PDB file of C-alpha atoms in Angstrom:
ATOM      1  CA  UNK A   1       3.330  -8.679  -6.273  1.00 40.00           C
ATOM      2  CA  UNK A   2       4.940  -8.077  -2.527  1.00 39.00           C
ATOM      3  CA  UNK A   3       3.732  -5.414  -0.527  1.00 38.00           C
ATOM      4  CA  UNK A   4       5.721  -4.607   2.408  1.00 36.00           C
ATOM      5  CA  UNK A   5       5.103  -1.590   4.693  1.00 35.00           C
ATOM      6  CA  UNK A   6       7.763   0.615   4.313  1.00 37.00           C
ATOM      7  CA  UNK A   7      10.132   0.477   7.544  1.00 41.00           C
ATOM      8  CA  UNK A   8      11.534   4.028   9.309  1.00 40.00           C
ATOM      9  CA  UNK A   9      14.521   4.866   7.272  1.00 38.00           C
ATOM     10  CA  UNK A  10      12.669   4.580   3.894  1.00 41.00           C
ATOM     11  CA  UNK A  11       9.738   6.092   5.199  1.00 42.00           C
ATOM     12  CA  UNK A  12      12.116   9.185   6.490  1.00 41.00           C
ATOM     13  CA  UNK A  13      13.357   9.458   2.813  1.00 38.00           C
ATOM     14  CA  UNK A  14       9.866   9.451   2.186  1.00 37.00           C
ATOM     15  CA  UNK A  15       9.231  12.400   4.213  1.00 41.00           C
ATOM     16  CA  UNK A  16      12.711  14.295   2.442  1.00 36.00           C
ATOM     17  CA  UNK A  17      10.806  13.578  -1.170  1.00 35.00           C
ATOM     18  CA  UNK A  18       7.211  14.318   0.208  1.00 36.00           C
ATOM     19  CA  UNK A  19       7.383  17.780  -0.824  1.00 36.00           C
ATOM     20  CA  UNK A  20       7.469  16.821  -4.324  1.00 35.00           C
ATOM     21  CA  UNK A  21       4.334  17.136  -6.818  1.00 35.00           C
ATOM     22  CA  UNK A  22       2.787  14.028  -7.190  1.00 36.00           C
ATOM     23  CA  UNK A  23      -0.977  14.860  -7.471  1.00 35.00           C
ATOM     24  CA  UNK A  24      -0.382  15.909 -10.922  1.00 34.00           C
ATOM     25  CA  UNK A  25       0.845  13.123 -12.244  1.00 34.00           C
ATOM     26  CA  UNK A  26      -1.342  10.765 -10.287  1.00 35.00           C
ATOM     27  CA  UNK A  27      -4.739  12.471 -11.895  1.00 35.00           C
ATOM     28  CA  UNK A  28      -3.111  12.223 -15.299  1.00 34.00           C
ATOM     29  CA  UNK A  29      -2.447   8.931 -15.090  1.00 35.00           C
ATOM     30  CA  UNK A  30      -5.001   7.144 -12.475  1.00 39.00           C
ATOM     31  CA  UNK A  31      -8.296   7.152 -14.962  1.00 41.00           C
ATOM     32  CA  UNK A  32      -7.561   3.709 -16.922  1.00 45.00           C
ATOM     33  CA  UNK A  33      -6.045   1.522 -13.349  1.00 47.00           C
ATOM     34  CA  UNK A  34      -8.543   2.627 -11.071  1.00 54.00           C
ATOM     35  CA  UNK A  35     -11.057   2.223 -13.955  1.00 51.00           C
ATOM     36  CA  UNK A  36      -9.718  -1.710 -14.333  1.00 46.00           C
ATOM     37  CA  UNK A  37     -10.128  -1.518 -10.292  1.00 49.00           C
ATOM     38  CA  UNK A  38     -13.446  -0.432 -10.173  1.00 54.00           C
ATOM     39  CA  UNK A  39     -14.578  -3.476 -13.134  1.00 50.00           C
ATOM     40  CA  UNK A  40     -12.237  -6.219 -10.957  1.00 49.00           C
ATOM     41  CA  UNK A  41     -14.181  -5.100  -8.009  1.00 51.00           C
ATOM     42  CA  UNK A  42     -17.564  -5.295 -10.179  1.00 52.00           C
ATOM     43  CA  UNK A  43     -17.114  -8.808 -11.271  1.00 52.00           C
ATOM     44  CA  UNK A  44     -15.928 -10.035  -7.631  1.00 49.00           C
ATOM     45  CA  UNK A  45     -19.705  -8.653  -6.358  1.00 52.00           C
ATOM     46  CA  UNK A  46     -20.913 -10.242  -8.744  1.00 53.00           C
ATOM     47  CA  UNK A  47     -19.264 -13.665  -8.767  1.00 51.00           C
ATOM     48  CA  UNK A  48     -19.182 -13.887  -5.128  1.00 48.00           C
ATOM     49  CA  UNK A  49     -22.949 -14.045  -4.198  1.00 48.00           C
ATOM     50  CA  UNK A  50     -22.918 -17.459  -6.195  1.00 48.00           C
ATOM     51  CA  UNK A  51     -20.400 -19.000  -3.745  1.00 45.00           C
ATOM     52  CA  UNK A  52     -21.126 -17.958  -0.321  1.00 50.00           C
ATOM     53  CA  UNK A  53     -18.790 -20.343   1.009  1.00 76.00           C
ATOM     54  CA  UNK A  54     -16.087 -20.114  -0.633  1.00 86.00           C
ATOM     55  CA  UNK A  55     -13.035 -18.996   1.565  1.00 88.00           C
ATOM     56  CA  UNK A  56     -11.248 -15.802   2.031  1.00 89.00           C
ATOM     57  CA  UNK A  57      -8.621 -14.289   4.457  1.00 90.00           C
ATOM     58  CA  UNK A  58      -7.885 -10.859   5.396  1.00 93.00           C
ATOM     59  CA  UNK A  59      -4.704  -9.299   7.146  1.00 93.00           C
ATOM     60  CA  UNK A  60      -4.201  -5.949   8.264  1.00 95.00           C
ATOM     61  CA  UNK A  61      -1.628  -4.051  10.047  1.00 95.00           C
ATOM     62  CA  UNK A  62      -0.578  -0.693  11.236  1.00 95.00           C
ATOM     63  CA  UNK A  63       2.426   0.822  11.984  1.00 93.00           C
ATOM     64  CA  UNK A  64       2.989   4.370  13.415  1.00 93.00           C
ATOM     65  CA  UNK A  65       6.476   6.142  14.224  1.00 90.00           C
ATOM     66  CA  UNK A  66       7.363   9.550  15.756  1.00 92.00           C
ATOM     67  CA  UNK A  67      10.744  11.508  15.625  1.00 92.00           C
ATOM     68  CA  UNK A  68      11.348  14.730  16.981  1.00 93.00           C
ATOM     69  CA  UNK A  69      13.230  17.580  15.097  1.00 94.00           C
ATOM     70  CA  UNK A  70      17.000  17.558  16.752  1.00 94.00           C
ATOM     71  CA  UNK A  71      18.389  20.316  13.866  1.00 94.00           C
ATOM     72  CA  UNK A  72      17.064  22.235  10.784  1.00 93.00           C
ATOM     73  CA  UNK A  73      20.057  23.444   8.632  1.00 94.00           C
ATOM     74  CA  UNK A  74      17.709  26.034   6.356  1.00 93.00           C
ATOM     75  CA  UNK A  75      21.087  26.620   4.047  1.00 92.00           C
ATOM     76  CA  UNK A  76      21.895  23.354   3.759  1.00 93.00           C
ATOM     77  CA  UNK A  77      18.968  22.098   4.357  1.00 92.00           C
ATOM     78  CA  UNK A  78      20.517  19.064   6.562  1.00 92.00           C
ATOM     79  CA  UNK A  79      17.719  17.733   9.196  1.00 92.00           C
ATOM     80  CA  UNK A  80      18.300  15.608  11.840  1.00 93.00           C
ATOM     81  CA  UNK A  81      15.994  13.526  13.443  1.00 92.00           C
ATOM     82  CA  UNK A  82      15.764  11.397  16.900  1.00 92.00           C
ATOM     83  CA  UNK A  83      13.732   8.433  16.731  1.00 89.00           C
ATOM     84  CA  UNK A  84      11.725   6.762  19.643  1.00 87.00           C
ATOM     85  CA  UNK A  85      14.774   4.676  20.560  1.00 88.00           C
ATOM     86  CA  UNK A  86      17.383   7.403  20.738  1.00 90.00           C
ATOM     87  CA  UNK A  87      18.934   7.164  17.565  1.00 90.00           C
ATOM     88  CA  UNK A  88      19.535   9.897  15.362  1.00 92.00           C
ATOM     89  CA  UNK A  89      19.145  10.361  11.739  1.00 90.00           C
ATOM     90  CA  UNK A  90      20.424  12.392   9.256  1.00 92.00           C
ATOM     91  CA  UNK A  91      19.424  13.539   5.798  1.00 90.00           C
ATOM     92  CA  UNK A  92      19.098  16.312   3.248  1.00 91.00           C
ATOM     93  CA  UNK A  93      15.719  17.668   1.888  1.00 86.00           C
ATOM     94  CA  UNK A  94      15.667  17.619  -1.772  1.00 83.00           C
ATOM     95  CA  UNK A  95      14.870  21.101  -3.483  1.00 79.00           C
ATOM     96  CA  UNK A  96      11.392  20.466  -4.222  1.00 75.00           C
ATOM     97  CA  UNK A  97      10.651  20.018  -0.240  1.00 76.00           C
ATOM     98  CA  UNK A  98       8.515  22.826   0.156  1.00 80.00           C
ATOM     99  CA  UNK A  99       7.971  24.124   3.940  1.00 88.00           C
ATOM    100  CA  UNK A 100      11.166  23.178   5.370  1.00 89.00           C
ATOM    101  CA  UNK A 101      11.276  27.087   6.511  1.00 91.00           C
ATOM    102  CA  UNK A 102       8.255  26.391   8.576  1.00 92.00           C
ATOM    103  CA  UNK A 103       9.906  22.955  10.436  1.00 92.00           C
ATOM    104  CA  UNK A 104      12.308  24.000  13.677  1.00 93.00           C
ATOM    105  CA  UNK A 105      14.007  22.048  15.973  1.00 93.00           C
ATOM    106  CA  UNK A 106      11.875  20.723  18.828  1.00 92.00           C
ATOM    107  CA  UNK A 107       8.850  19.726  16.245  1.00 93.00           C
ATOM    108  CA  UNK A 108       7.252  16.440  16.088  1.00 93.00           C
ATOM    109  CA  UNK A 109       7.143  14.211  13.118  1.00 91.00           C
ATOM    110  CA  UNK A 110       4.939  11.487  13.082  1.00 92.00           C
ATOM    111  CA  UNK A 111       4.399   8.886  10.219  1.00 92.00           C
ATOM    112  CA  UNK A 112       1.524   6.588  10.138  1.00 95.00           C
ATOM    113  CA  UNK A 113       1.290   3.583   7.464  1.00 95.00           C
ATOM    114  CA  UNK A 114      -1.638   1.104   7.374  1.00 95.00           C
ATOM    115  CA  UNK A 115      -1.926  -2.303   4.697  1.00 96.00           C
ATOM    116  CA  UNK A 116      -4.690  -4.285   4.582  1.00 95.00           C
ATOM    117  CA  UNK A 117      -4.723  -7.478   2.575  1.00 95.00           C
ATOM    118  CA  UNK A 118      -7.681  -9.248   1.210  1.00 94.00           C
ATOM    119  CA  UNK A 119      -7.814 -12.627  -0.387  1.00 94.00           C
ATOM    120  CA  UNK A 120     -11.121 -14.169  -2.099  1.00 93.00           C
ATOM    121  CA  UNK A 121     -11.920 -17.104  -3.933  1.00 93.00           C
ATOM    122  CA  UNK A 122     -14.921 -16.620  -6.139  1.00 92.00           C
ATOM    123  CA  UNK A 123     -16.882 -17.873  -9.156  1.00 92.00           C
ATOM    124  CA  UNK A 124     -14.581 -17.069 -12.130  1.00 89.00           C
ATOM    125  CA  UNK A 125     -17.068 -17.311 -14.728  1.00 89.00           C
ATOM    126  CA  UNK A 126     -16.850 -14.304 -17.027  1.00 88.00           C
ATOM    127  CA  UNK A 127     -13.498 -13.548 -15.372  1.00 90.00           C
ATOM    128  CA  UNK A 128      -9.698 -13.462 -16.414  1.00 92.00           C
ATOM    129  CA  UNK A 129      -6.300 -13.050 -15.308  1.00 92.00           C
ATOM    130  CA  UNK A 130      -6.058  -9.253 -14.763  1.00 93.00           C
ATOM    131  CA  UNK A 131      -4.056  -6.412 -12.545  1.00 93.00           C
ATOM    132  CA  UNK A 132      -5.022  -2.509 -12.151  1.00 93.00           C
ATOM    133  CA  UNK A 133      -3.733   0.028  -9.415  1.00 93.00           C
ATOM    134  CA  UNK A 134      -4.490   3.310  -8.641  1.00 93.00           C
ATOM    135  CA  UNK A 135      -2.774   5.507  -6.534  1.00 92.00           C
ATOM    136  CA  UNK A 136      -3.548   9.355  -4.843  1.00 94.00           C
ATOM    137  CA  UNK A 137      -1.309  11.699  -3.359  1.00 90.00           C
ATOM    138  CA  UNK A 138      -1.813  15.438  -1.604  1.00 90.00           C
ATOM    139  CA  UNK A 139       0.483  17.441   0.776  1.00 87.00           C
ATOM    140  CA  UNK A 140       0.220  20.397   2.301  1.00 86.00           C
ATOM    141  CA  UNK A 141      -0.289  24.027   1.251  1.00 88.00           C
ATOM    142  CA  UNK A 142       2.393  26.777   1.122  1.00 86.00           C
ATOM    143  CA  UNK A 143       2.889  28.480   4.513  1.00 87.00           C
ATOM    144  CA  UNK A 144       2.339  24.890   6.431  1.00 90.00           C
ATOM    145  CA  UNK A 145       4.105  22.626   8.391  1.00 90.00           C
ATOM    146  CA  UNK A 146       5.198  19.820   5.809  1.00 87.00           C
ATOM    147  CA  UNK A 147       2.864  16.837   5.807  1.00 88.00           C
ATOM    148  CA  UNK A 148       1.423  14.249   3.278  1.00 88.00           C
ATOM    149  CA  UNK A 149      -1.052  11.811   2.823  1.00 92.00           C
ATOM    150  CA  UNK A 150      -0.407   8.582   0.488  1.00 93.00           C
ATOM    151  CA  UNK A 151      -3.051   5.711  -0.768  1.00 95.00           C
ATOM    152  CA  UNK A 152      -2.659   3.358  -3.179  1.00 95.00           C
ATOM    153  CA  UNK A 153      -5.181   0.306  -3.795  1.00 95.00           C
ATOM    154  CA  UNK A 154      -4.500  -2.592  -6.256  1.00 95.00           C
ATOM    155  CA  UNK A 155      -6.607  -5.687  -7.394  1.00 94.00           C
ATOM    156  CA  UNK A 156      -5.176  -8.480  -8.999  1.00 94.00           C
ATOM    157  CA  UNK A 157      -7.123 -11.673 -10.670  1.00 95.00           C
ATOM    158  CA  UNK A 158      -5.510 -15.566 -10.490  1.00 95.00           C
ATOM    159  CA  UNK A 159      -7.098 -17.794 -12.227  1.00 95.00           C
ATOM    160  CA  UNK A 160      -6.990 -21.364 -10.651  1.00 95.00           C
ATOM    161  CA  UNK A 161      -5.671 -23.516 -13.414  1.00 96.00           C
ATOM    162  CA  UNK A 162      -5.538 -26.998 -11.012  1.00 95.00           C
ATOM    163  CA  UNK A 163      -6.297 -28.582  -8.153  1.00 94.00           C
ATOM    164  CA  UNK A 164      -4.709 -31.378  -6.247  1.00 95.00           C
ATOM    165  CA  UNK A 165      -6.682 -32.539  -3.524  1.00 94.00           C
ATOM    166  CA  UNK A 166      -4.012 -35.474  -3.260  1.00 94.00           C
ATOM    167  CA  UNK A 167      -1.308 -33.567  -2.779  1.00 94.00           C
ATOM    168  CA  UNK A 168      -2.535 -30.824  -1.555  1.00 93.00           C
ATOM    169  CA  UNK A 169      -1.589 -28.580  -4.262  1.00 93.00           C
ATOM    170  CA  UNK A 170      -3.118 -26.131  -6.674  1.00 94.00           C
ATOM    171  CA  UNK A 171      -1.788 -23.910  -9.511  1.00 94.00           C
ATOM    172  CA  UNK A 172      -2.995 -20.160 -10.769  1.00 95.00           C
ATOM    173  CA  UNK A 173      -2.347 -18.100 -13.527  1.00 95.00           C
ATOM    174  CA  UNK A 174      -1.473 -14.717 -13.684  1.00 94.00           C
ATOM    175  CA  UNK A 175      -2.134 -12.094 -16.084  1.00 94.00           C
ATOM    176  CA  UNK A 176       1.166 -12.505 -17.633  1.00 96.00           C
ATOM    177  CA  UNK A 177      -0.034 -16.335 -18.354  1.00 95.00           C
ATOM    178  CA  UNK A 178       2.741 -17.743 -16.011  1.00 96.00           C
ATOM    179  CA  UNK A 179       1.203 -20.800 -13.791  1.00 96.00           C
ATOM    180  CA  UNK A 180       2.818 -21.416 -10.408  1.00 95.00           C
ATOM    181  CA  UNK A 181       2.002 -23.869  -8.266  1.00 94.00           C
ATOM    182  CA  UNK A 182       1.041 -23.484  -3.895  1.00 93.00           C
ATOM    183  CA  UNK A 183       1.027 -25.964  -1.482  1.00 93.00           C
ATOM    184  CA  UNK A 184      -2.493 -25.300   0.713  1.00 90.00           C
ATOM    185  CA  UNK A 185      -2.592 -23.968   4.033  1.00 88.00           C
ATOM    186  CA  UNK A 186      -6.081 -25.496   4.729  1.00 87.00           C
ATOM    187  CA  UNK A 187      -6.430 -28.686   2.547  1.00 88.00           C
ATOM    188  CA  UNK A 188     -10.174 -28.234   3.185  1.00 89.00           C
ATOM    189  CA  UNK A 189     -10.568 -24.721   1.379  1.00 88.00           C
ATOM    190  CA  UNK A 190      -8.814 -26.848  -1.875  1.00 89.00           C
ATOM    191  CA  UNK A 191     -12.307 -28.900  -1.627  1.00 90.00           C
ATOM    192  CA  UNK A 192     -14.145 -25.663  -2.192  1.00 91.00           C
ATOM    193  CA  UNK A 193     -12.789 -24.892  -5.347  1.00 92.00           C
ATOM    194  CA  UNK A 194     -12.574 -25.413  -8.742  1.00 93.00           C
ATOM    195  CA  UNK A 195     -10.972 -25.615 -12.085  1.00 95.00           C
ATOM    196  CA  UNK A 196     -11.865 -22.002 -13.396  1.00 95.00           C
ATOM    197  CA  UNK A 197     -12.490 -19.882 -10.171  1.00 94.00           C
ATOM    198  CA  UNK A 198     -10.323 -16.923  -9.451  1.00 94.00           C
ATOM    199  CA  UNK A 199      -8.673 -15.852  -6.437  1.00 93.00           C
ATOM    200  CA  UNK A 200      -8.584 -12.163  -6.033  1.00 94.00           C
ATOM    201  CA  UNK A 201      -6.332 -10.526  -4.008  1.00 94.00           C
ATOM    202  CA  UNK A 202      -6.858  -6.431  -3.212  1.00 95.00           C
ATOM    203  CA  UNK A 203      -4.490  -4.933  -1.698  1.00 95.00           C
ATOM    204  CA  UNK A 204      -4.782  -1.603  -0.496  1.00 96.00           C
ATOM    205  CA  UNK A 205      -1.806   0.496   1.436  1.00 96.00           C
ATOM    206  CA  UNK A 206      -2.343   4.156   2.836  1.00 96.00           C
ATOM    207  CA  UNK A 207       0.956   6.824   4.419  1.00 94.00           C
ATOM    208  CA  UNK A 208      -0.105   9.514   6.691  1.00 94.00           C
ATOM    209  CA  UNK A 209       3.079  11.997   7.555  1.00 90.00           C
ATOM    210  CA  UNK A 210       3.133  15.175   9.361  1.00 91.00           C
ATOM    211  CA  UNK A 211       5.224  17.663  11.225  1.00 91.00           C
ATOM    212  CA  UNK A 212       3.998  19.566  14.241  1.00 91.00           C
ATOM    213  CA  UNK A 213       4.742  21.720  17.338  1.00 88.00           C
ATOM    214  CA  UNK A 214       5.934  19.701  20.115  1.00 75.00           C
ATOM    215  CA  UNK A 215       3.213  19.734  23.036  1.00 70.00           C
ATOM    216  CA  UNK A 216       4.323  22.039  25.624  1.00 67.00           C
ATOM    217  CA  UNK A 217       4.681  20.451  28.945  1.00 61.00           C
TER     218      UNK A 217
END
């Protein structure tokens, strides 16, 4: 599973679909992932005071982006935007973009995206191979300024099916039963595994965009 944050022009088409009814779908759909979530996370508390010293890593970044409004076409609904480096961009807002009567040229649009990245080894006893996600959505209300507000957070379970301390090597298992193997970046963490643990890796990935007034000078 990759997870990449998204770079300007995608998250631009982003903002062109953000006007779109998500939320909807997202509560009809989110019970059973975020339910599997919420056991994966369960069973890593609980494995992981057994193992103190087991290893994990953590990686985080954050990106954030303005453009300002060059042109609103409300008929065609053509927008063009210039980005911090001069360049302009051009696209048309789908039909279900609500608010583009309230965006005008000269407004601000500003798009924030944060990932974070955490990877455990822990105690897989009572564990398995396993994947959930859930994901919410909101925007804003008739009248405003277009904006929205993304999060999604996904756990997925490896369970460690070898290691070679020799060659510095291990394998895992997904939950699809597929075993790769990885060479180690610290042949010491190998050491502090074993045959049956699972490495858990939670990934969790929030977009923040919103259009407002230009600060007046």
């Amino acid at each position: 599973m990759k997870h990449v944050i998204l770079p300007f022009t995608l998250l631009l088409t982003v903002f062109a679909l953000a006007g779109c009814d998500q939320k909807q779908k997202t509560e009809e759909t989110a019970e059973a992932p975020e339910a599997a979530v919420e056991a994966m996370e369960q069973a890593v508390s609980d494995a992981a005071p057994a193992e103190q010293e087991k290893p994990s890593m953590v990686f985080s970044q954050t990106k954030s982006m303005t453009a300002k409004v060059v042109e609103v076409d409300q008929e065609s609904r053509v927008v063009t935007l210039e980005g911090e480096n001069g360049n302009l961009v051009t696209f048309v807002a789908s039909e279900d973009v609500r608010n583009l009567a309230q965006v005008e040229a000269g407004d601000l649009l500003t798009i924030e995206a944060v990932e974070n990245v955490v990877i455990e080894l822990v105690d897989g006893e009572g564990m398995e191979a396993g994947v959930g996600e859930v994901v919410a959505s909101a925007r804003a209300e008739e009248g405003e300024k277009p904006g929205a507000a993304m999060m999604s957070k996904s756990v997925e379970v490896f369970m460690v099916e070898e290691i070679n301390l020799e060659n510095n090597t291990y394998k895992l298992k997904n939950v699809d039963g597929m075993v790769e193997e990885f060479v180690a970046r610290n042949p010491e963490n190998l050491k502090l595994g074993k045959v049956g643990d699972s490495v858990v890796v939670t990934v969790t990935e929030a977009l923040a965009i919103a259009v407002t007034e230009l600060p007046q000078e």
